[in-house]
CSV table of C-alpha atoms and ligand atoms in Angstrom, one decimal:
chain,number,residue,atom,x,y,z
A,101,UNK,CA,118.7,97.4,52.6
A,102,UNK,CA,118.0,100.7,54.1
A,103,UNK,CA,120.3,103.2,55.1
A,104,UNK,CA,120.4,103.9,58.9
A,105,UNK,CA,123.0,106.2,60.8
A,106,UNK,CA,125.0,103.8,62.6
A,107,UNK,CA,127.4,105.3,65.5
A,108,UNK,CA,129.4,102.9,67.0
A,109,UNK,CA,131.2,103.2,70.9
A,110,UNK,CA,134.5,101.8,71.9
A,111,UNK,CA,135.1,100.5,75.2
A,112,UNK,CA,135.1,97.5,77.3
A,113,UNK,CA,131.3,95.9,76.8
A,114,UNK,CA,129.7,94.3,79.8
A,115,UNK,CA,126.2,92.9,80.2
A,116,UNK,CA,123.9,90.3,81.8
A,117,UNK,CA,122.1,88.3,79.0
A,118,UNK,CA,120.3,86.3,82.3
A,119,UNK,CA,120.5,86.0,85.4
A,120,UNK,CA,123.8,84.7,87.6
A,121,UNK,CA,122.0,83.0,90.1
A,122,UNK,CA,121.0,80.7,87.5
A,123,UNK,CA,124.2,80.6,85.4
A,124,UNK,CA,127.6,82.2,86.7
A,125,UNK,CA,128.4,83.0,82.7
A,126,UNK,CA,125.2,84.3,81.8
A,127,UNK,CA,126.9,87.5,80.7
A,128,UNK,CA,128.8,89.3,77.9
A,129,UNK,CA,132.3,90.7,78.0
A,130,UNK,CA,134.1,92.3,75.4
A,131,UNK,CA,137.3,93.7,76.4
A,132,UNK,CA,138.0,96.5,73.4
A,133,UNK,CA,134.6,95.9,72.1
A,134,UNK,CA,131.8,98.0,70.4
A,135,UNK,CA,128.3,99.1,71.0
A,136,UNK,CA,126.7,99.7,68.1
A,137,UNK,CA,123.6,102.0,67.9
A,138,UNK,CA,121.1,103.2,65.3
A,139,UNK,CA,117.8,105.5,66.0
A,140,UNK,CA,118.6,105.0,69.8
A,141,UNK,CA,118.4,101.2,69.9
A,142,UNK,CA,121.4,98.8,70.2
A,143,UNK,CA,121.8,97.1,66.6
A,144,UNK,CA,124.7,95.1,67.9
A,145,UNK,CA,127.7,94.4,69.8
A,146,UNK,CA,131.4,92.7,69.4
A,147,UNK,CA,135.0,93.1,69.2
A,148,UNK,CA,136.0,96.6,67.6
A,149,UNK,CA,138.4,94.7,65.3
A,150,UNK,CA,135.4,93.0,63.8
A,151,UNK,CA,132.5,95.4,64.2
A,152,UNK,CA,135.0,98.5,62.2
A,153,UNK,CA,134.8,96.1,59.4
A,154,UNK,CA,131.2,95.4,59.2
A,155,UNK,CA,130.2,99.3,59.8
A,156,UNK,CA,132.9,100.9,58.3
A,157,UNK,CA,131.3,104.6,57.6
A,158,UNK,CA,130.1,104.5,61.4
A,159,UNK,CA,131.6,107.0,63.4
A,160,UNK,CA,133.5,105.8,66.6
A,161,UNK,CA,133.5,107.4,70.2
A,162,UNK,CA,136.1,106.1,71.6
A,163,UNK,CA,136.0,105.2,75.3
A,164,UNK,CA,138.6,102.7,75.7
A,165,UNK,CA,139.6,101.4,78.7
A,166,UNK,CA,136.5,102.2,80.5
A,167,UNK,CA,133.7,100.0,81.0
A,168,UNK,CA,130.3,100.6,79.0
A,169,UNK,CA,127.1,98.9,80.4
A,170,UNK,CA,123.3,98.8,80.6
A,171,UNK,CA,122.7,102.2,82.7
A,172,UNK,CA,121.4,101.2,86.1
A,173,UNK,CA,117.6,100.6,87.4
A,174,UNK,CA,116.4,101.7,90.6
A,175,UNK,CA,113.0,100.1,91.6
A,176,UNK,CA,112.4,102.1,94.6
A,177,UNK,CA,112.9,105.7,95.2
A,178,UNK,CA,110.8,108.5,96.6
A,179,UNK,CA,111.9,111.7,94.4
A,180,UNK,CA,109.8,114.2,96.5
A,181,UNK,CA,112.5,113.8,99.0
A,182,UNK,CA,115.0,114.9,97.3
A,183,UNK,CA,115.8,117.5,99.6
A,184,UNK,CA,116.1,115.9,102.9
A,185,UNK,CA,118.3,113.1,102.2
A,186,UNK,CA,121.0,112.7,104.7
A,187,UNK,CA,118.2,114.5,107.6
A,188,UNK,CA,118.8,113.1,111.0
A,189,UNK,CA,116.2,111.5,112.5
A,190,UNK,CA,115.5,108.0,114.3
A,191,UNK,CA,113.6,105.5,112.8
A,192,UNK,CA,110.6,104.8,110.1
A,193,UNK,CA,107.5,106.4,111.9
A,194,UNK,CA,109.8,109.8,113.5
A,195,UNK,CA,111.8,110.1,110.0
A,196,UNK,CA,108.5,110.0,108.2
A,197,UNK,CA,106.3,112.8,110.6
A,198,UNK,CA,109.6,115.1,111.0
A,199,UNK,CA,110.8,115.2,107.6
A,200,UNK,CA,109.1,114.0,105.5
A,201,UNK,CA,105.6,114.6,105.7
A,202,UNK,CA,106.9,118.4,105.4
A,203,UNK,CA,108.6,117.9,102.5
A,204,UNK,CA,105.9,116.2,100.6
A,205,UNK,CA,103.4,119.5,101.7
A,206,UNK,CA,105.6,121.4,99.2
A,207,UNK,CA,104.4,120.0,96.4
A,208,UNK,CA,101.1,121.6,96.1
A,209,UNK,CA,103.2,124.2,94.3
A,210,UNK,CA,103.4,123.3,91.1
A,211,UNK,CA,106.7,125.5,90.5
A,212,UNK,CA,108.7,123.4,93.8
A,213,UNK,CA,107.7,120.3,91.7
A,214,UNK,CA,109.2,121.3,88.8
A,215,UNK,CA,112.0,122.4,90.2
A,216,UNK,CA,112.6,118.8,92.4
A,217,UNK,CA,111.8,117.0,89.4
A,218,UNK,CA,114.6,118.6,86.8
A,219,UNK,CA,117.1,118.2,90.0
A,220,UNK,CA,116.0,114.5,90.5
A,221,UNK,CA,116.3,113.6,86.9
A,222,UNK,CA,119.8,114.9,86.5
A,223,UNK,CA,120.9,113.5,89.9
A,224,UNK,CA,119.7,110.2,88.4
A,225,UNK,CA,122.1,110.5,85.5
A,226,UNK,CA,124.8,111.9,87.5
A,227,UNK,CA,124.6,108.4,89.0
A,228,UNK,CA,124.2,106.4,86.2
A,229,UNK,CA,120.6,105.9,86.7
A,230,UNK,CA,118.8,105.5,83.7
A,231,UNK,CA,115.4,104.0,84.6
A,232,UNK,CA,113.7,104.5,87.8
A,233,UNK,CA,110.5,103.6,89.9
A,234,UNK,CA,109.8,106.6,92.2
A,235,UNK,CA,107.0,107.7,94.7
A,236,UNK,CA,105.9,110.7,93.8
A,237,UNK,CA,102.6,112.6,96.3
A,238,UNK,CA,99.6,112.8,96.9
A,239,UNK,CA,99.3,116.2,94.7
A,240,UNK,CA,98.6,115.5,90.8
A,241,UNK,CA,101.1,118.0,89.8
A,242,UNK,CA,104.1,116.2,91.2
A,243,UNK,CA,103.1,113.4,88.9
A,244,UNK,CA,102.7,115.8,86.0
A,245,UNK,CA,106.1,117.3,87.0
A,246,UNK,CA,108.1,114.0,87.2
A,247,UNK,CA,107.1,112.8,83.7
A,248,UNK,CA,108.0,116.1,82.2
A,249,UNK,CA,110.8,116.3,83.2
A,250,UNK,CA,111.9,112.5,82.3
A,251,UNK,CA,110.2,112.8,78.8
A,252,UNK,CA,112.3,115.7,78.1
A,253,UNK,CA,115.1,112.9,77.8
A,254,UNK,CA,112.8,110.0,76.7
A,255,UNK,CA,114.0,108.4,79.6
A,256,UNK,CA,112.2,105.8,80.7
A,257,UNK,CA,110.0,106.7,84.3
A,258,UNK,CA,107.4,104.9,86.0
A,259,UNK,CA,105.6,107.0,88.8
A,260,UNK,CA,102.4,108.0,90.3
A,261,UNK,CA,100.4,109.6,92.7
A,262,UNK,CA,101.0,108.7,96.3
A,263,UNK,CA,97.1,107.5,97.7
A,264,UNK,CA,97.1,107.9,101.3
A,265,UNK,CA,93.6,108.8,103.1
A,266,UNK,CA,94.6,108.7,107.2
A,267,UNK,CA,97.6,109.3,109.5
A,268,UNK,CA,99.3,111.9,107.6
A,269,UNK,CA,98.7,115.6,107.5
A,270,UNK,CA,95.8,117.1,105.9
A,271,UNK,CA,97.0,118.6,103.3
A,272,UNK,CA,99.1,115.3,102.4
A,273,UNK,CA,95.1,113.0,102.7
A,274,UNK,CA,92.9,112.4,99.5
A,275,UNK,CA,89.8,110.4,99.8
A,276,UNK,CA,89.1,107.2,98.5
A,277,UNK,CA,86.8,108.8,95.2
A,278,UNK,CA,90.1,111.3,95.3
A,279,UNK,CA,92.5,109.3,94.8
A,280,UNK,CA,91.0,107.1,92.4
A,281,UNK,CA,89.6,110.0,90.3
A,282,UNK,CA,93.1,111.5,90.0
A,283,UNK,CA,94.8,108.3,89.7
A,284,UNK,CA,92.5,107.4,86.3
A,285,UNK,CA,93.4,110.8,85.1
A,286,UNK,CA,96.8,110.6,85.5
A,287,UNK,CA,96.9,106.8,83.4
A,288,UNK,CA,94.9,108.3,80.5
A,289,UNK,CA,97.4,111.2,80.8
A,290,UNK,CA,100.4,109.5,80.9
A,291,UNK,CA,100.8,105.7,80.8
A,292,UNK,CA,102.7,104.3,77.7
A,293,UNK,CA,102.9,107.5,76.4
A,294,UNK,CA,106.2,108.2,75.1
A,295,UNK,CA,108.3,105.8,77.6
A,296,UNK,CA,106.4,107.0,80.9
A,297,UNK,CA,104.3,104.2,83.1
A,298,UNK,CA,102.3,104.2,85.4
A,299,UNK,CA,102.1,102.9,88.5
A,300,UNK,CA,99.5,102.8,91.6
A,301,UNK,CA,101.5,104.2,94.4
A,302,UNK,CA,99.2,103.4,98.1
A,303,UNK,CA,102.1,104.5,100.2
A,304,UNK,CA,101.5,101.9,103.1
A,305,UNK,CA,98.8,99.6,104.9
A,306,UNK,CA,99.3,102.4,107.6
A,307,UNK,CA,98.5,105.5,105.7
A,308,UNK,CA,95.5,103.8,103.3
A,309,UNK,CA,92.2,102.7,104.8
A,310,UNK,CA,91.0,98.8,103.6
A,311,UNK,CA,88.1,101.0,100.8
A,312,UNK,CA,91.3,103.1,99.5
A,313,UNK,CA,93.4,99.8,99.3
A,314,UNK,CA,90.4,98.4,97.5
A,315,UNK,CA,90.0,101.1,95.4
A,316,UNK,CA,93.9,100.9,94.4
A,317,UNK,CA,93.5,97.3,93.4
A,318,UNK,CA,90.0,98.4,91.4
A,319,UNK,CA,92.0,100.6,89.5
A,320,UNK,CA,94.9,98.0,88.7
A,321,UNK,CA,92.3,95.2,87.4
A,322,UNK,CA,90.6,98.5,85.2
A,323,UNK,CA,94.7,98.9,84.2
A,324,UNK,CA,95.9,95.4,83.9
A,325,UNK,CA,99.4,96.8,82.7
A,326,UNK,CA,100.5,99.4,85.3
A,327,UNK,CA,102.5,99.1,87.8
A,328,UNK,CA,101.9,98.8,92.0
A,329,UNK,CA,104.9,99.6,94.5
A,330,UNK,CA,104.4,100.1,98.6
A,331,UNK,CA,106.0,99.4,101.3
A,332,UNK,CA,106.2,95.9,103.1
A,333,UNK,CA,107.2,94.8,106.6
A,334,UNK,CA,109.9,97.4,107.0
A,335,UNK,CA,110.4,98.2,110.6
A,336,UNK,CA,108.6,96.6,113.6
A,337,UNK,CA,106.5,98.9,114.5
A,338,UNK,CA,104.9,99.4,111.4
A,339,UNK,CA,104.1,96.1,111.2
A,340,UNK,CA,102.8,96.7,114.9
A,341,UNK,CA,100.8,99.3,113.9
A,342,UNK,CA,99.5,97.8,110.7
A,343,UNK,CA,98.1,94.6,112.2
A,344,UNK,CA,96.3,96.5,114.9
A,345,UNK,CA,94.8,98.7,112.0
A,346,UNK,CA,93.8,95.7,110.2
A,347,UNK,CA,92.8,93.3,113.3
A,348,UNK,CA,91.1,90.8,110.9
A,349,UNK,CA,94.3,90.0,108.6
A,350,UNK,CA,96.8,87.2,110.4
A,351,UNK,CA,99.8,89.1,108.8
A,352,UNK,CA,100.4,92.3,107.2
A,353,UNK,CA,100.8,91.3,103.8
A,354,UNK,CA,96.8,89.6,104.2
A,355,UNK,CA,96.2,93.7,103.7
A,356,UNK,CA,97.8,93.7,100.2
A,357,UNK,CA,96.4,90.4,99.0
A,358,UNK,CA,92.7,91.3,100.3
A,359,UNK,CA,93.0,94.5,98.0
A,360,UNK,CA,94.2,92.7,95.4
A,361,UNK,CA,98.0,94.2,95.5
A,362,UNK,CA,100.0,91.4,95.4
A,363,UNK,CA,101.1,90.8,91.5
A,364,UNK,CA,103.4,90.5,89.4
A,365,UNK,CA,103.6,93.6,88.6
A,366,UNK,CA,103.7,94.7,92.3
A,367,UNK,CA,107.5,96.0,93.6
A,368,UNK,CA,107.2,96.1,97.5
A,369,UNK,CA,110.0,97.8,99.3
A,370,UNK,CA,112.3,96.5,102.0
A,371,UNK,CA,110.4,93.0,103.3
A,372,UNK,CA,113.4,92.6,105.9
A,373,UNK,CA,110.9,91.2,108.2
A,374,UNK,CA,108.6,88.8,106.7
A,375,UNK,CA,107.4,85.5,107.8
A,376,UNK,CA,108.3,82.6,106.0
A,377,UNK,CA,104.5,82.2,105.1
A,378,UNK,CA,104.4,85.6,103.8
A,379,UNK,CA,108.0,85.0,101.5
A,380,UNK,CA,106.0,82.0,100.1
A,381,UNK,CA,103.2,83.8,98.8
A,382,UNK,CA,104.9,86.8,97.6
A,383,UNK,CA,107.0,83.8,95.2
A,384,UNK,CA,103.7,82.1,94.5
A,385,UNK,CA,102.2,85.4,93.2
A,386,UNK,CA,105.1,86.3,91.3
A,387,UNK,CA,105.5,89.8,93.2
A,388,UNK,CA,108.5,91.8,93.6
A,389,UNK,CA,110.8,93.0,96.5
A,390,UNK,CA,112.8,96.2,96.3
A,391,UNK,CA,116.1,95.3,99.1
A,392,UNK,CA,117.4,99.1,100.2
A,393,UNK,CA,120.5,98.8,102.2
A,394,UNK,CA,121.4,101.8,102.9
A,395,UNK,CA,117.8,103.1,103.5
A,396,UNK,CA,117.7,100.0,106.2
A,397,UNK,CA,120.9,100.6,107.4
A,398,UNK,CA,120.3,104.5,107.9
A,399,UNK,CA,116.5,104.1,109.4
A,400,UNK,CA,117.8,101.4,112.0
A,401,UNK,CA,115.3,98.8,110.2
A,402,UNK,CA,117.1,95.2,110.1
A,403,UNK,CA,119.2,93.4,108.1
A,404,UNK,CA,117.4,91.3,104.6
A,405,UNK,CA,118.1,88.5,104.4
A,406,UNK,CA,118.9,87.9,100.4
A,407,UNK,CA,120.1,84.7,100.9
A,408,UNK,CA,116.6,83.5,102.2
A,409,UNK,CA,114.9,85.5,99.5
A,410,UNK,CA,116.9,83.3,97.1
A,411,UNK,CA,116.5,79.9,98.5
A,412,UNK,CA,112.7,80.9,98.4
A,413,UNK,CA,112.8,81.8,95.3
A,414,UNK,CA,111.8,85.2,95.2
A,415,UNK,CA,112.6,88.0,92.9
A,416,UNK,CA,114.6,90.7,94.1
A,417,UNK,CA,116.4,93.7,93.1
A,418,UNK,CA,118.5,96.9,94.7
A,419,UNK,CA,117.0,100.0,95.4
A,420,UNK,CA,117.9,103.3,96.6
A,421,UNK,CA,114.9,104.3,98.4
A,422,UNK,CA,116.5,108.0,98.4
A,423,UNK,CA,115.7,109.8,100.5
A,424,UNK,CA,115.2,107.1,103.6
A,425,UNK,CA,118.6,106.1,101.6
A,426,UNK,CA,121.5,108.0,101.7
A,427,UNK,CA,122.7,108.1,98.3
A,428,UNK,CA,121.8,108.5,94.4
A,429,UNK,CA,124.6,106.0,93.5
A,430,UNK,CA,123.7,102.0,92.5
A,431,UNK,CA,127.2,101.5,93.2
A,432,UNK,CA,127.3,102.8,96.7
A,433,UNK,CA,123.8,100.7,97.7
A,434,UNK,CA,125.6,97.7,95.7
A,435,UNK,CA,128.6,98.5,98.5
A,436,UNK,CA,126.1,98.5,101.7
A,437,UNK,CA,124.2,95.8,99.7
A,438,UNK,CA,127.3,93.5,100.2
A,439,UNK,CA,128.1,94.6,103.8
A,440,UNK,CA,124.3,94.1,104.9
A,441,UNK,CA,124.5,90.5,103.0
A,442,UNK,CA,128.0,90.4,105.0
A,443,UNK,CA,125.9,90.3,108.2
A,444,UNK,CA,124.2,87.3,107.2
A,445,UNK,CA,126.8,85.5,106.7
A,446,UNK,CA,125.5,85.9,102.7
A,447,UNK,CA,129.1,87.5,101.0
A,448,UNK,CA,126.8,88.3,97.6
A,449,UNK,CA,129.0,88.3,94.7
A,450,UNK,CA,129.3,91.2,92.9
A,451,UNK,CA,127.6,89.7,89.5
A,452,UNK,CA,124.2,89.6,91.5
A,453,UNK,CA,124.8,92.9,92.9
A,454,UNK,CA,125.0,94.1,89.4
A,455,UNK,CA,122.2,91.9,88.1
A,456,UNK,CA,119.8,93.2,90.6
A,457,UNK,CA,121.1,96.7,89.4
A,458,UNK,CA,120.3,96.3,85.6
A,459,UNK,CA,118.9,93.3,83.8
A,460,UNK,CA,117.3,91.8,87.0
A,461,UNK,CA,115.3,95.0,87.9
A,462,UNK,CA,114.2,95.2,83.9
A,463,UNK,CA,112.2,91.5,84.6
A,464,UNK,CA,111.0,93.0,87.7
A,465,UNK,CA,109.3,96.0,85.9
A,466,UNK,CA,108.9,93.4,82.7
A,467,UNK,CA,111.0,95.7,80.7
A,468,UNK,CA,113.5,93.5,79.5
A,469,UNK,CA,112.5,93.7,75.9
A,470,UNK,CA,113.7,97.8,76.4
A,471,UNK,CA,116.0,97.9,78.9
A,472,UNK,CA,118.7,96.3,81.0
A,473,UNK,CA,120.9,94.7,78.5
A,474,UNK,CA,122.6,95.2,75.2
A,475,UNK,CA,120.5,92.6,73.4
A,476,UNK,CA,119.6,93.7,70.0
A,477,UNK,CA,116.3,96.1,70.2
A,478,UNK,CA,116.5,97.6,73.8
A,479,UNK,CA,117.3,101.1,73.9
A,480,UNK,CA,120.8,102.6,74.1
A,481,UNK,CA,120.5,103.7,77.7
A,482,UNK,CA,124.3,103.2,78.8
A,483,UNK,CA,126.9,104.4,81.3
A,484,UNK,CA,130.5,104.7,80.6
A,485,UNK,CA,132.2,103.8,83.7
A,486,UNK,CA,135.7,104.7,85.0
A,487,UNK,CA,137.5,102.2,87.0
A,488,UNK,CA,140.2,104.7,89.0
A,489,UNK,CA,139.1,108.0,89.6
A,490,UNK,CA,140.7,108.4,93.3
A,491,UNK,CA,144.0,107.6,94.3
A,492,UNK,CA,142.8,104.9,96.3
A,493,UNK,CA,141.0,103.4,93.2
A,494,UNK,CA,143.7,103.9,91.5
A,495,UNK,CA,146.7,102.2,93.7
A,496,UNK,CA,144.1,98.8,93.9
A,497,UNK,CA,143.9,98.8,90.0
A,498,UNK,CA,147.5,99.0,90.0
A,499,UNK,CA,148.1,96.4,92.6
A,500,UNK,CA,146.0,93.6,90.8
A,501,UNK,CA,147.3,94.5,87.5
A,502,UNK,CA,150.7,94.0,89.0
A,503,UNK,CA,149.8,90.5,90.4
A,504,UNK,CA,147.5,89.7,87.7
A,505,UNK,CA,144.8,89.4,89.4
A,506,UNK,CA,142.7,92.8,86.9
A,507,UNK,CA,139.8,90.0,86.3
A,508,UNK,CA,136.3,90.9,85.7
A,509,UNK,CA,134.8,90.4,88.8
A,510,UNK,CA,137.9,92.5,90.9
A,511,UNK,CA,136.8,95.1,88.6
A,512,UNK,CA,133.2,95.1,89.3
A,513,UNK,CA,133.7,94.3,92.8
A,514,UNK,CA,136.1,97.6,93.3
A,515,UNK,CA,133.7,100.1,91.9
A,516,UNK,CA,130.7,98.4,94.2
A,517,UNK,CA,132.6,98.9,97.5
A,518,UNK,CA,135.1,101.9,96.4
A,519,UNK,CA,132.5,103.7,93.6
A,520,UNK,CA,130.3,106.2,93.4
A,521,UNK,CA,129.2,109.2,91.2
A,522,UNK,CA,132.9,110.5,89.9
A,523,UNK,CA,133.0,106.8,88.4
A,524,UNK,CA,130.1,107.7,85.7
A,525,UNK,CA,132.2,109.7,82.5
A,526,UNK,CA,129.1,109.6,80.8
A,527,UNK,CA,125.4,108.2,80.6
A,528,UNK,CA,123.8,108.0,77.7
A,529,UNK,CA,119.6,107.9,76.6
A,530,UNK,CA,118.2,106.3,73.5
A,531,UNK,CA,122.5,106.7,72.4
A,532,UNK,CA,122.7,110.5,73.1
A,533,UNK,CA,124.8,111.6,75.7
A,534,UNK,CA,123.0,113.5,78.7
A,535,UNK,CA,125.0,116.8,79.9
A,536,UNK,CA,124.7,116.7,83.3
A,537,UNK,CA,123.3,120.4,85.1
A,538,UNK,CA,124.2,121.5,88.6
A,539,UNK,CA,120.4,122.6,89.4
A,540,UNK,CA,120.3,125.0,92.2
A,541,UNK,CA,117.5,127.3,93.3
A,542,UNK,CA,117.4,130.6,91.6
B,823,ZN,ZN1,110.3,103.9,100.3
C-alpha cells in the first residue's frame, strides 16, 4: 500500500449525502468525529475513537465542539459589485443604471480588477464560501482577474464575461462577433484548467439583442460542458420591458429557449415571478433557479415561492446575488431565505436551507463528484463553524442545553437565523487552511 500523508480534523462532522426533500435522514452526523484528508481530498470520515485507531501516525487538529462541514456554494453572485453593496437605491432597473453600471465601467482597468478580485475571494472565505458562480463584465480582464485570483487557492470558480450589446453604457456594450470572440478566448484560456469553469454569462433578455442570445447559445453547443447563468423574471418591469423587446415570444423565458439557453447546465437567478407554464419547462429541461432572498428583499422584487418550486419539481438552490444582496454570509441569506419562505406560509426547515447551500448547489453546477459533501474523493473544502460567538448565541445554546433540547437541527437552525461571518473559525481549500486578509486600497 502506498504511503500518503494523512491529517485528520476533530470536530463535530455534518453533511448531506442527498437531498432532504427526498429523505429527512439523508445526512451524516458525527458528534466528536473526524475528517480525514490526504493530498486535499477527503479519504474518510467517522468517530475519532475509531478513526485514531486506523490512522494512528496522522496528525490531529483538534476542533472539538465546533461543527465541520462542506464549505458553502453560492450559485449566483456578481463580484464586480463588490463595492456598492448595501448602496441605496429603489428597485431593479434604477439600482442597475445608478450603481451599478458605474461600477462595472471600472473594470477596464486591469489593476481595479485585480484589486476587486483578491477582496472578493477572501470575503468569500471570510464567509465560508468555498465555491462560487459569479458574474463578472463585459471587459476580458475582469475574467482574467477573477480566475487568478481563485487559482491562487485552487479554489474552485466558475465565471465569465458578461455579454451585453444594448441598454447599457458604452463602454459597458460589446457586439455580437465581440462577445463571442472574447468569450471563445476566454474557454480555451481558462475552462477546466486547474479547478476554473467556465460559464456564458448574457446578463439579461434586456441588455442582449435575439443575434447576441443566439450567439451565446452557439457558443454553448461549440462548449457542451460550460456553464450558462442570467437572470429570469425578477421584477415586473423587467419582464415588462423584456416582452416588449421581444414582441414575438408569449413569455419571457420563450427568449432563453429560442437561443438555446435553457439547460441543464443553465442557473437562472431569482424566477419569483414565473408562470406556471414557464416553472414546467424550466423542470422539463432540467435548468436551474438561483432563489436570492436578501437581494429580493433589498430590490423590492417579490417574494419566491419555494414551496411551488418544489411541488413542481424544480431544482433550486440559495444565492447571494451580492451586491443586489446585502451580504457575503450563506447563513445570513439562509436567515432571510426562511423569513421570505415565512411569507408564504412555507416555514423551510433548516436541512433544506443548508442543502441548497452545499450538496444541493454542487448537483446544480454537476459538481457533486468534487464538492459539496464529505464523500470519499471530493475535495477538502471545509468550514469549521462556531455555534456561540455572541452573547445572544450564546444564552440560546445554553437555554436548549439546559432543557435538552441542543439537537441537530436547533443547532443548525440558530446559526441560519442568528449567524453570520464571526461564526466561520476557519475554512479550509483542498485541507489547507485559508488566512483570511483585510484587503484595503493602498
Ligand atoms: Zn444577479
Amino acid at each position: 500500500m502506498i504511503n500518503r500523508k494523512v491529517e485528520l480534523f476533530r470536530g463535530d462532522i455534518f453533511y448531506f449525502t442527498s437531498s432532504p426533500l427526498e429523505d429527512i435522514h439523508a445526512y451524516r452526523y458525527i458528534p466528536d468525529g473526524v475528517l480525514a484528508v490526504s493530498e486535499g481530498k477527503i479519504l474518510a470520515t467517522g468517530s475519532f475513537v475509531e478513526m485514531k485507531k486506523c490512522f494512528s501516525d496522522a496528525s490531529v487538529t483538534d476542533f472539538s465542539g465546533k461543527l465541520l462541514m462542506p464549505g458553502f456554494i453560492d450559485a449566483h453572485i456578481h463580484y464586480p459589485q463588490s463595492e456598492i453593496i448595501g448602496m441605496y437605491g429603489r428597485q431593479l432597473l434604477d439600482w442597475l443604471h445608478e450603481y451599478t453600471f458605474p461600477a462595472e465601467t471600472m473594470f477596464s482597468s486591469p489593476e481595479h480588477a485585480d484589486y476587486i478580485a483578491d477582496f472578493f475571494v477572501n470575503e468569500l472565505f471570510r464567509n465560508g464560501t468555498t465555491t462560487c458562480m459569479a458574474y463578472a463584465t463585459v471587459h476580458p480582464e475582469s475574467v482574467n482577474a477573477l480566475f487568478t485570483a481563485a487559482s491562487q487557492y485552487n479554489m474552485c470558480m466558475l465565471t465569465g464575461k458578461m455579454l451585453m450589446d444594448r441598454n447599457a453604457p458604452e463602454q459597458l456594450t460589446d457586439t455580437v462577433e465581440r462577445g463571442g470572440t472574447e468569450s471563445r478566448t476566454l474557454i480555451e484560456a481558462w475552462h477546466n484548467k486547474g479547478r476554473n469553469r467556465y460559464v456564458i454569462t448574457p446578463r439579461f433578455a434586456i441588455s442582449c439583442t435575439d443575434k447576441q442570445l443566439s450567439e451565446a447559445g452557439r457558443l454553448h453547443r461549440d462548449y457542451p460542458d460550460t456553464y450558462i447563468q442570467t437572470h429570469l423574471s425578477e421584477n415586473k418591469s423587467e419582464i415588462d420591458q423584456t416582452l416588449s423587446l421581444y414582441p414575438d415570444c408569449s413569455d419571457y423565458l420563450e427568449v432563453y429557449e429560442r437561443a438555446g439557453l435553457v439547460t441543464e447546465r443553465t442557473v437562472f437567478g431569482h424566477c419569483i415571478h414565473l408562470s406556471e407554464a414557464e416553472s414546467h419547462r424550466l423542470a422539463s429541461a432540467g435548468a436551474a433557479i438561483a432563489h436570492c432572498p436578501t437581494s429580493n428583499l433589498f430590490l423590492g422584487s417579490g417574494l419566491f415561492n419555494m414551496r411551488e418550486a418544489n411541488r413542481l419539481g424544480l431544482q433550486t438552490t440559495l444565492a447571494t446575488d451580492v451586491a443586489g444582496g446585502t451580504s457575503f454570509s450563506m447563513l445570513r441569506t439562509m436567515g432571510e431565505a426562511y423569513k421570505v419562505q415565512q411569507l408564504n406560509a412555507y416555514p423551510m426547515s433548516p436541512f433544506e436551507s443548508l442543502y441548497k447551500c452545499t450538496l444541493g448547489s454542487a448537483r446544480v453546477l454537476k459538481l457533486e463528484d468534487e464538492i459539496g459533501s464529505f464523500k470519499e474523493g471530493c475535495y477538502a473544502d471545509f468550514i469549521v463553524v462556531e455555534d456561540a460567538v455572541t452573547p445572544s448565541q450564546q444564552i440560546r445554546k445554553d437555554c436548549l442545553q439546559r432543557t435538552g433540547k441542543w439537537d441537530l437541527e436547533n443547532r443548525i437552525f440558530g446559526l441560519q437565523i442568528l449567524g453570520d461571518d464571526r461564526n466561520i473559525a476557519a475554512t479550509y481549500i483542498e485541507g489547507k487552511a485559508v488566512k483570511f486578509k483585510f484587503i484595503t486600497r493602498e
